mmCIF file with all atom_site columns, C-alpha atoms in Angstrom:
data_model
loop_
_atom_site.group_PDB
_atom_site.id
_atom_site.type_symbol
_atom_site.label_atom_id
_atom_site.label_alt_id
_atom_site.label_comp_id
_atom_site.label_asym_id
_atom_site.label_entity_id
_atom_site.label_seq_id
_atom_site.pdbx_PDB_ins_code
_atom_site.Cartn_x
_atom_site.Cartn_y
_atom_site.Cartn_z
_atom_site.occupancy
_atom_site.B_iso_or_equiv
_atom_site.pdbx_formal_charge
_atom_site.auth_seq_id
_atom_site.auth_comp_id
_atom_site.auth_asym_id
_atom_site.auth_atom_id
_atom_site.pdbx_PDB_model_num
ATOM 1  C CA . MET A 1 1  ? -9.229  14.038  15.106  1.00 66.00 ? 1  MET A CA 1
ATOM 2  C CA . ASP A 1 2  ? -8.179  15.740  12.061  1.00 71.00 ? 2  ASP A CA 1
ATOM 3  C CA . LYS A 1 3  ? -6.589  14.544  8.319   1.00 69.00 ? 3  LYS A CA 1
ATOM 4  C CA . SER A 1 4  ? -2.423  14.798  9.899   1.00 75.00 ? 4  SER A CA 1
ATOM 5  C CA . ALA A 1 5  ? -3.164  12.862  12.925  1.00 78.00 ? 5  ALA A CA 1
ATOM 6  C CA . VAL A 1 6  ? -4.848  9.548   11.224  1.00 72.00 ? 6  VAL A CA 1
ATOM 7  C CA . VAL A 1 7  ? -2.410  9.877   8.363   1.00 72.00 ? 7  VAL A CA 1
ATOM 8  C CA . GLN A 1 8  ? 0.620   9.561   11.190  1.00 79.00 ? 8  GLN A CA 1
ATOM 9  C CA . ARG A 1 9  ? -1.878  6.980   13.329  1.00 81.00 ? 9  ARG A CA 1
ATOM 10 C CA . ASP A 1 10 ? -2.388  4.513   10.020  1.00 77.00 ? 10 ASP A CA 1
ATOM 11 C CA . GLU A 1 11 ? 1.486   5.004   9.236   1.00 76.00 ? 11 GLU A CA 1
ATOM 12 C CA . ARG A 1 12 ? 2.557   3.516   12.269  1.00 80.00 ? 12 ARG A CA 1
ATOM 13 C CA . ALA A 1 13 ? -0.431  0.872   11.756  1.00 79.00 ? 13 ALA A CA 1
ATOM 14 C CA . PHE A 1 14 ? 1.333   0.398   8.815   1.00 75.00 ? 14 PHE A CA 1
ATOM 15 C CA . GLN A 1 15 ? 4.942   -0.650  9.922   1.00 76.00 ? 15 GLN A CA 1
ATOM 16 C CA . ARG A 1 16 ? 2.911   -3.381  12.085  1.00 77.00 ? 16 ARG A CA 1
ATOM 17 C CA . LEU A 1 17 ? 1.131   -4.878  9.470   1.00 73.00 ? 17 LEU A CA 1
ATOM 18 C CA . GLU A 1 18 ? 3.951   -4.745  6.618   1.00 72.00 ? 18 GLU A CA 1
ATOM 19 C CA . ARG A 1 19 ? 5.725   -6.392  9.668   1.00 70.00 ? 19 ARG A CA 1
ATOM 20 C CA . THR A 1 20 ? 2.378   -8.868  9.488   1.00 69.00 ? 20 THR A CA 1
ATOM 21 C CA . ALA A 1 21 ? 2.347   -9.628  6.190   1.00 68.00 ? 21 ALA A CA 1
ATOM 22 C CA . SER A 1 22 ? 5.905   -9.390  5.227   1.00 62.00 ? 22 SER A CA 1
ATOM 23 C CA . ARG A 1 23 ? 5.468   -13.138 7.602   1.00 65.00 ? 23 ARG A CA 1
ATOM 24 C CA . GLN A 1 24 ? 2.227   -14.313 5.573   1.00 60.00 ? 24 GLN A CA 1
ATOM 25 C CA . ALA A 1 25 ? 3.326   -14.354 2.361   1.00 59.00 ? 25 ALA A CA 1
ATOM 26 C CA . ALA A 1 26 ? 6.396   -16.099 3.791   1.00 51.00 ? 26 ALA A CA 1
ATOM 27 C CA . GLN A 1 27 ? 4.650   -18.814 4.951   1.00 59.00 ? 27 GLN A CA 1
ATOM 28 C CA . SER A 1 28 ? 2.184   -18.853 1.958   1.00 60.00 ? 28 SER A CA 1
ATOM 29 C CA . GLY A 1 29 ? 3.602   -17.019 -0.610  1.00 57.00 ? 29 GLY A CA 1
ATOM 30 C CA . ALA A 1 30 ? 0.896   -14.840 -0.960  1.00 66.00 ? 30 ALA A CA 1
ATOM 31 C CA . VAL A 1 31 ? -1.245  -11.351 0.850   1.00 68.00 ? 31 VAL A CA 1
ATOM 32 C CA . THR A 1 32 ? -3.750  -12.477 3.423   1.00 72.00 ? 32 THR A CA 1
ATOM 33 C CA . ASP A 1 33 ? -7.485  -10.567 2.179   1.00 77.00 ? 33 ASP A CA 1
ATOM 34 C CA . ALA A 1 34 ? -7.788  -9.080  5.700   1.00 78.00 ? 34 ALA A CA 1
ATOM 35 C CA . VAL A 1 35 ? -3.987  -7.405  5.118   1.00 79.00 ? 35 VAL A CA 1
ATOM 36 C CA . ALA A 1 36 ? -5.176  -6.180  1.489   1.00 81.00 ? 36 ALA A CA 1
ATOM 37 C CA . LYS A 1 37 ? -7.784  -5.074  2.479   1.00 82.00 ? 37 LYS A CA 1
ATOM 38 C CA . LYS A 1 38 ? -6.577  -2.923  5.712   1.00 84.00 ? 38 LYS A CA 1
ATOM 39 C CA . VAL A 1 39 ? -4.020  -1.785  3.057   1.00 85.00 ? 39 VAL A CA 1
ATOM 40 C CA . VAL A 1 40 ? -6.309  -0.304  0.969   1.00 87.00 ? 40 VAL A CA 1
ATOM 41 C CA . ALA A 1 41 ? -8.219  1.271   3.731   1.00 89.00 ? 41 ALA A CA 1
ATOM 42 C CA . MET A 1 42 ? -5.719  2.788   4.366   1.00 88.00 ? 42 MET A CA 1
ATOM 43 C CA . ALA A 1 43 ? -3.771  3.943   0.903   1.00 91.00 ? 43 ALA A CA 1
ATOM 44 C CA . ARG A 1 44 ? -7.559  5.588   0.812   1.00 91.00 ? 44 ARG A CA 1
ATOM 45 C CA . ARG A 1 45 ? -7.020  7.411   3.473   1.00 89.00 ? 45 ARG A CA 1
ATOM 46 C CA . GLY A 1 46 ? -4.138  9.125   2.532   1.00 90.00 ? 46 GLY A CA 1
ATOM 47 C CA . SER A 1 47 ? -1.463  6.969   4.042   1.00 90.00 ? 47 SER A CA 1
ATOM 48 C CA . PRO A 1 48 ? 1.987   7.514   1.789   1.00 91.00 ? 48 PRO A CA 1
ATOM 49 C CA . SER A 1 49 ? 3.670   3.720   2.960   1.00 89.00 ? 49 SER A CA 1
ATOM 50 C CA . ALA A 1 50 ? 0.371   2.371   2.184   1.00 89.00 ? 50 ALA A CA 1
ATOM 51 C CA . SER A 1 51 ? -0.158  3.977   -1.068  1.00 92.00 ? 51 SER A CA 1
ATOM 52 C CA . TYR A 1 52 ? 2.933   2.702   -2.115  1.00 91.00 ? 52 TYR A CA 1
ATOM 53 C CA . ALA A 1 53 ? 2.260   -0.882  -1.405  1.00 89.00 ? 53 ALA A CA 1
ATOM 54 C CA . LEU A 1 54 ? -1.321  -0.849  -2.764  1.00 90.00 ? 54 LEU A CA 1
ATOM 55 C CA . ALA A 1 55 ? 1.248   0.842   -6.366  1.00 92.00 ? 55 ALA A CA 1
ATOM 56 C CA . THR A 1 56 ? 3.261   -1.889  -6.216  1.00 90.00 ? 56 THR A CA 1
ATOM 57 C CA . TRP A 1 57 ? -0.106  -4.416  -6.509  1.00 88.00 ? 57 TRP A CA 1
ATOM 58 C CA . TYR A 1 58 ? -1.830  -2.480  -8.871  1.00 91.00 ? 58 TYR A CA 1
ATOM 59 C CA . LEU A 1 59 ? 2.153   -2.598  -10.325 1.00 91.00 ? 59 LEU A CA 1
ATOM 60 C CA . PHE A 1 60 ? 2.445   -6.473  -10.823 1.00 87.00 ? 60 PHE A CA 1
ATOM 61 C CA . GLY A 1 61 ? -1.319  -7.844  -10.101 1.00 85.00 ? 61 GLY A CA 1
ATOM 62 C CA . GLN A 1 62 ? -1.715  -9.167  -6.627  1.00 78.00 ? 62 GLN A CA 1
ATOM 63 C CA . LYS A 1 63 ? -3.969  -11.411 -6.022  1.00 73.00 ? 63 LYS A CA 1
ATOM 64 C CA . GLY A 1 64 ? -6.007  -13.709 -2.705  1.00 67.00 ? 64 GLY A CA 1
ATOM 65 C CA . ALA A 1 65 ? -8.928  -16.031 -2.061  1.00 60.00 ? 65 ALA A CA 1
ATOM 66 C CA . ASP A 1 66 ? -10.897 -13.296 -2.325  1.00 68.00 ? 66 ASP A CA 1
ATOM 67 C CA . ILE A 1 67 ? -9.651  -10.021 -3.440  1.00 73.00 ? 67 ILE A CA 1
ATOM 68 C CA . GLU A 1 68 ? -7.989  -9.841  -6.204  1.00 81.00 ? 68 GLU A CA 1
ATOM 69 C CA . ILE A 1 69 ? -5.996  -6.621  -7.725  1.00 84.00 ? 69 ILE A CA 1
ATOM 70 C CA . LYS A 1 70 ? -5.190  -6.298  -11.188 1.00 90.00 ? 70 LYS A CA 1
ATOM 71 C CA . LYS A 1 71 ? -2.713  -5.235  -13.636 1.00 93.00 ? 71 LYS A CA 1
ATOM 72 C CA . ASP A 1 72 ? -2.838  -1.408  -13.929 1.00 95.00 ? 72 ASP A CA 1
ATOM 73 C CA . ILE A 1 73 ? -0.261  0.598   -14.982 1.00 95.00 ? 73 ILE A CA 1
ATOM 74 C CA . SER A 1 74 ? -2.194  3.723   -14.399 1.00 96.00 ? 74 SER A CA 1
ATOM 75 C CA . ARG A 1 75 ? -3.057  3.738   -10.942 1.00 95.00 ? 75 ARG A CA 1
ATOM 76 C CA . ALA A 1 76 ? -0.015  2.256   -10.170 1.00 95.00 ? 76 ALA A CA 1
ATOM 77 C CA . VAL A 1 77 ? 1.772   5.811   -11.373 1.00 96.00 ? 77 VAL A CA 1
ATOM 78 C CA . LYS A 1 78 ? -0.915  7.783   -9.646  1.00 96.00 ? 78 LYS A CA 1
ATOM 79 C CA . LEU A 1 79 ? -0.430  6.302   -6.161  1.00 95.00 ? 79 LEU A CA 1
ATOM 80 C CA . LEU A 1 80 ? 3.734   6.155   -7.034  1.00 95.00 ? 80 LEU A CA 1
ATOM 81 C CA . LYS A 1 81 ? 3.108   9.673   -7.483  1.00 96.00 ? 81 LYS A CA 1
ATOM 82 C CA . PHE A 1 82 ? 1.307   10.685  -4.634  1.00 95.00 ? 82 PHE A CA 1
ATOM 83 C CA . ALA A 1 83 ? 3.480   8.593   -2.153  1.00 94.00 ? 83 ALA A CA 1
ATOM 84 C CA . ALA A 1 84 ? 7.124   9.984   -3.763  1.00 95.00 ? 84 ALA A CA 1
ATOM 85 C CA . ARG A 1 85 ? 4.795   13.844  -3.099  1.00 95.00 ? 85 ARG A CA 1
ATOM 86 C CA . ARG A 1 86 ? 5.157   12.956  0.374   1.00 93.00 ? 86 ARG A CA 1
ATOM 87 C CA . GLY A 1 87 ? 8.515   11.601  0.895   1.00 92.00 ? 87 GLY A CA 1
ATOM 88 C CA . VAL A 1 88 ? 8.368   7.848   -0.089  1.00 91.00 ? 88 VAL A CA 1
ATOM 89 C CA . ALA A 1 89 ? 11.719  7.332   -1.216  1.00 93.00 ? 89 ALA A CA 1
ATOM 90 C CA . ASN A 1 90 ? 11.399  4.129   -2.796  1.00 92.00 ? 90 ASN A CA 1
ATOM 91 C CA . ALA A 1 91 ? 7.911   5.356   -5.333  1.00 92.00 ? 91 ALA A CA 1
ATOM 92 C CA . LEU A 1 92 ? 10.409  8.031   -6.144  1.00 93.00 ? 92 LEU A CA 1
ATOM 93 C CA . TYR A 1 93 ? 12.996  5.820   -7.508  1.00 94.00 ? 93 TYR A CA 1
ATOM 94 C CA . ASP A 1 94 ? 9.678   3.101   -9.171  1.00 92.00 ? 94 ASP A CA 1
ATOM 95 C CA . LEU A 1 95 ? 8.873   6.144   -10.506 1.00 94.00 ? 95 LEU A CA 1
ATOM 96 C CA . ALA A 1 96 ? 12.102  7.169   -12.285 1.00 93.00 ? 96 ALA A CA 1
ATOM 97 C CA . VAL A 1 97 ? 13.158  3.265   -13.282 1.00 88.00 ? 97 VAL A CA 1
#
């Protein structure tokens, strides 16, 4: 499977994962470690949406039971630029403000 097919598959999987994460966050106030690990893995494989989500976690910090993403502005900016170049409008907005 070529890289573009993997990214497309990850984008669809991320959309499902995002719905799950939203429900979990509404119930518990935090994203579960399993969701966080999946988002990190998808971002590493080049998913623009997952990269944007990870960038926002680096912007503000994200804490779970087993995983903690500490605030890191330089990493957040790199991920935002990556996502913006691949068409994530929110990433472009976040870079502008």
